[in-house]
Each structure stands twice: as structure tokens, then as C-alpha cells.
C-alpha angles and dihedrals in degrees: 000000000000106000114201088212120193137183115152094187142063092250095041089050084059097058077040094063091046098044091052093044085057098046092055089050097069105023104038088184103057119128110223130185141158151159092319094064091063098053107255112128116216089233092071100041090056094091114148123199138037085258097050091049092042090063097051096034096122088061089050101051086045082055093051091052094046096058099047093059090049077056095053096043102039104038102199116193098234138025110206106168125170137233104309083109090178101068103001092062081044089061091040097064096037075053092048097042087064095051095271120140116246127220128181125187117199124029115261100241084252086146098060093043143349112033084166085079090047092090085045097057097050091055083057102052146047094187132025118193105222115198090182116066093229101045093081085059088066096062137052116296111275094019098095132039125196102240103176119241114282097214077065088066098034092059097036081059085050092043093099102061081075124184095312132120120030089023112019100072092051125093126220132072111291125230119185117197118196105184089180138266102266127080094238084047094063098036098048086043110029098075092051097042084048088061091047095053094038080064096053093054097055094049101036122051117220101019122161123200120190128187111195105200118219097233126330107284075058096055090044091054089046085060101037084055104052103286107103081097094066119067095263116198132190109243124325092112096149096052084054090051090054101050098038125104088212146349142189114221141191112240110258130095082313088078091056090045087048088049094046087051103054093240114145098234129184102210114219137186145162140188134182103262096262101062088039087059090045084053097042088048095047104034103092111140104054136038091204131064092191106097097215078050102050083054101043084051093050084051097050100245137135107263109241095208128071128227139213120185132176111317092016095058099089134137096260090057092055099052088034076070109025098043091067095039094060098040108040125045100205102059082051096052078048087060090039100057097044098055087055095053076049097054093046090075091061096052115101122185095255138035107287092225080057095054085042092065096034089080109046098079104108077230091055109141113262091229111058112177113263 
């Protein structure tokens, strides 16, 4: 079997390495390429934001063409490309137009904005990936399979280490901070996140308070912007969720870790008012921006986490939550138990890399179970 694999972005490089793991794993002679074999680095597909692409409109459309001959030579039986929806469903559907199966992995975020582009993308595709259990019912019966999310399966297999180790011997309450990854995400939360700490000391002897920073340009902006008095770490961010007692979090793929791993967590999040009013004018089709708490909302479900956005991101929300979370156990076990009902939705009956390659066989069945 000869896979056409894609994945245009850091986090989409990371299912690819699994999928084709997997693929290899049952079929030893398949024949796998992607971006990378023609030439074109991840580093320079990850390009966020209209400007940015503008600028560099003329390699992406070389890309594009590119791709689509390799298409055309090579004839793999299958396109399963990842994420990357603005080129990678573009080379689905050229795949699919010439009789090659399609295969996306990851939901476009349809849900949250632009159902115009729902009928586009399942012309594109014969098969979508979901990692969310209400994301299939969007689109045509038989287009999209709940796969589970595969974060869900990569912390359950962590799960053992356990607390132990840099936190576990230490006494006092734990409080994990995560201002964000990017630069404007620390400098817009830190401040805030720092008086609220400041607060908690004060009140509660024998905190600790720990900042894993998401690489190292991350962990330079945390002390340029106040935080050279907290213990600041370079990555191990999910051991510290799952030893803390409790976090704040900027809202990004660290809300869903701190769900998966039980931590009572208050979301935060804020923007400069432009793109607020951007947000605000395009966001239709959710009240949330927490994913455990978009899913819990589709399903009807109160949302375990709460969020605090813009305005509401002060100082007094956060204590009104973190002050009972770190001094009295049984509004934490509260938290606790509710994130885990949370989680639950997002639990299949199989590995969610499994499912993934389940359907990329050209004689995949048509009903896959949601």
C-alpha cells in the first residue's frame, strides 16, 4: 500500500509519526511519503496568519503544485493528510477528484466558525477523522468517524509515573501556572497571574507555585515579565498537572492536558480588543473556548472548567476559584470528579491512532462506529 501522509505543522508532524508507525506495523511493505520528500521542511509551512501567507503566497502555491504532481506520478492509494486544512483538504479533494481515496485527520473547527465551508469539505473527503464525539454529526452520514482524541490515550499511558519525583516528596499545597506559549501570551497574562499569586502566598503557607515553560524563548519572556520569583522549568508540564492541586491556564491544547489529568483548573485568556472584536464577530457556533468545555456544552453537560475571558479575567475570579481548591479537599475532589465525568465523553473502545489507520484502506467499510 503506497500513503500519500501530510501534516504541514509541529503538532500535526507528531499524529504523523504515530499513524505511520502504525501503518508499518501491519503492513511492513508499505511505501510512505509527505511533505518532507519533496523537499518542503515543516519549519517553513507553519506559517500563521493571512499576512504571513500573503507574503509568501508564490512558495505555497509551488508547494501546492508540487504536491499535486507527486499526486499524479506516484498514484498512492490513499491521501491522508492532517490538520493543515488550508492546503492539506486542497490536496484531498484534487486526490479524491482522480479516484484516490481522502483522508482528513482533525476536524476543521467548522463548529466554532464557518459552516459555509461544511458542504466543501465533504466534496473533499471520503473519510474525516473526528477527535470530538459531536463533530461526525455535522457532516453527512458516514463522512466523519468519532476517533477519540489521541492526547486521551498518550496521557492514560503516562498516567503511571504518577506525582512522584520533583513534586511528590514536597509538602504544601501545588499550584501550576501555564501563561501560554507564545510571547504576546505571557506578556498580556503573566502580570495578572503574578497578583494573584502574590495573594495566595500570603494566605496560604507553604505554597508552591511552578511555571513550566514550553521551550526556552518561552521561559526568557516568563522572567522578563515578573516571574523570575516563581520556580520556572523548561517543559514537564503534564507531570506538574498531574500533581498539582490545582493550575490556571491559558486557554490552548494545555486546558484539555489539565482536564485529562484531573487538575481543577480556572481557563484564562486574554486579546487586545481588536481581535477580541474579530473573535466576538466570527464565533457563532460555541459559548465556550475550553475544549473539555466545548464537549461537555455539545453534549449537553455542565462544563467542569471555569473561564475566565477578557473582563472577566481579573485577580478576584481567579481566588474566588483557587482559594477553595487549595484549602479544602473536598471542593477539590468536587473539581476532580467532575473533570473525569468530562473526560468520559472523549473515551472510544479502541486507540484513536488505531481507528486513524482503520480507515485509510481504499476497501475501508463505509460505517465506522460514532
Amino acid at each position: 500500500m503506497k500513503v500519500l501522509l501530510l501534516a504541514g505543522e509541529e503538532s500535526g508532524v507528531i499524529y504523523r509519526e504515530k499513524i505511520a508507525a502504525e501503518i508499518l506495523a501491519r503492513w511492513p511493505e508499505a511505501e510512505i511519503r509527505g511533505y518532507g520528500d519533496y523537499g518542503f521542511k515543516t519549519g517553513d509551512l507553519a506559517v500563521m496568519g493571512i499576512v504571513q501567507v500573503l507574503k509568501r503566497l508564490f512558495y505555497f502555491l509551488r508547494v501546492k503544485r508540487t504536491m499535486e504532481r507527486a499526486i499524479d506520478d506516484w498514484r498512492p492509494d490513499v491521501v491522508c493528510t492532517i490538520d493543515y486544512p488550508g492546503l492539506n483538504l486542497k490536496l484531498a479533494a484534487y486526490a479524491k477528484a482522480r479516484g484516490i481515496r481522502a483522508v482528513h485527520v482533525v476536524c476543521p473547527q467548522v463548529w466554532a466558525w464557518h459552516k459555509s465551508r461544511i458542504p466543501k469539505i465533504e466534496r473533499a473527503l471520503d473519510r474525516l477523522c473526528c477527535f470530538f464525539p459531536f463533530e461526525p454529526r455535522i457532516f453527512r452520514p458516514g463522512l466523519g468517524v468519532f476517533v477519540g482524541h489521541p492526547l486521551v490515550d498518550e496521557m492514560a499511558g503516562e498516567a503511571g509515573r504518577g506525582p512522584a519525583g520533583a513534586y511528590g516528596a514536597a509538602k504544601g499545597p501545588l499550584l501550576a501556572i501555564l501563561p501560554g506559549s507564545r510571547l504576546g501570551e505571557i506578556r498580556h497574562h503573566l502580570p495578572k497571574l503574578l497578583q494573584a499569586v502574590a495573594v495566595l502566598k500570603r494566605e496560604i503557607p507553604g505554597l508552591r507555585v511552578v511555571v513550566p515553560a514550553a521551550n526556552e524563548k518561552a521561559r526568557q519572556a516568563i522572567l522578563a515579565h515578573g516571574g523570575a520569583q516563581l520556580d520556572v522549568r523548561l517543559g514537564g508540564a503534564r507531570d506538574l498537572l498531574r500533581a498539582a492541586d490545582a493550575a490556571i491556564v491559558a486557554s490552548g491544547t494545555a486546558t484539555l492536558e489539565a482536564a485529562l489529568a484531573r487538575c481543577p483548573t480556572v481557563l484564562v485568556y486574554h486579546v487586545d480588543l481588536l481581535f477580541e472584536i474579530i473573535c466576538r464577530l466570527a464565533l457563532k457556533g460555541v459559548n465556550h473556548i475550553g475544549l473539555i468545555n466545548i464537549v461537555c456544552e455539545k453534549a449537553g453537560r455542565d462544563c467542569p472548567m471555569p473561564e475566565l475571558i477578557q473582563q472577566d479575567f481579573t485577580v478576584t475570579g481567579m481566588l474566588c476559584f483557587l482559594r477553595p481548591w487549595l484549602t479544602i479537599p473536598a471542593a477539590n475532589a468536587q473539581a476532580r470528579a467532575a473533570l473525569a465525568k468530562a473526560v468520559g465523553l472523549l473515551k472510544t473502545d479502541g486507540n484513536a491512532v488505531a481507528r486513524i489507520v482503520d480507515a485509510l484502506p481504499p476497501c475501508a467499510p463505509t460505517e465506522i462506529s460514532v
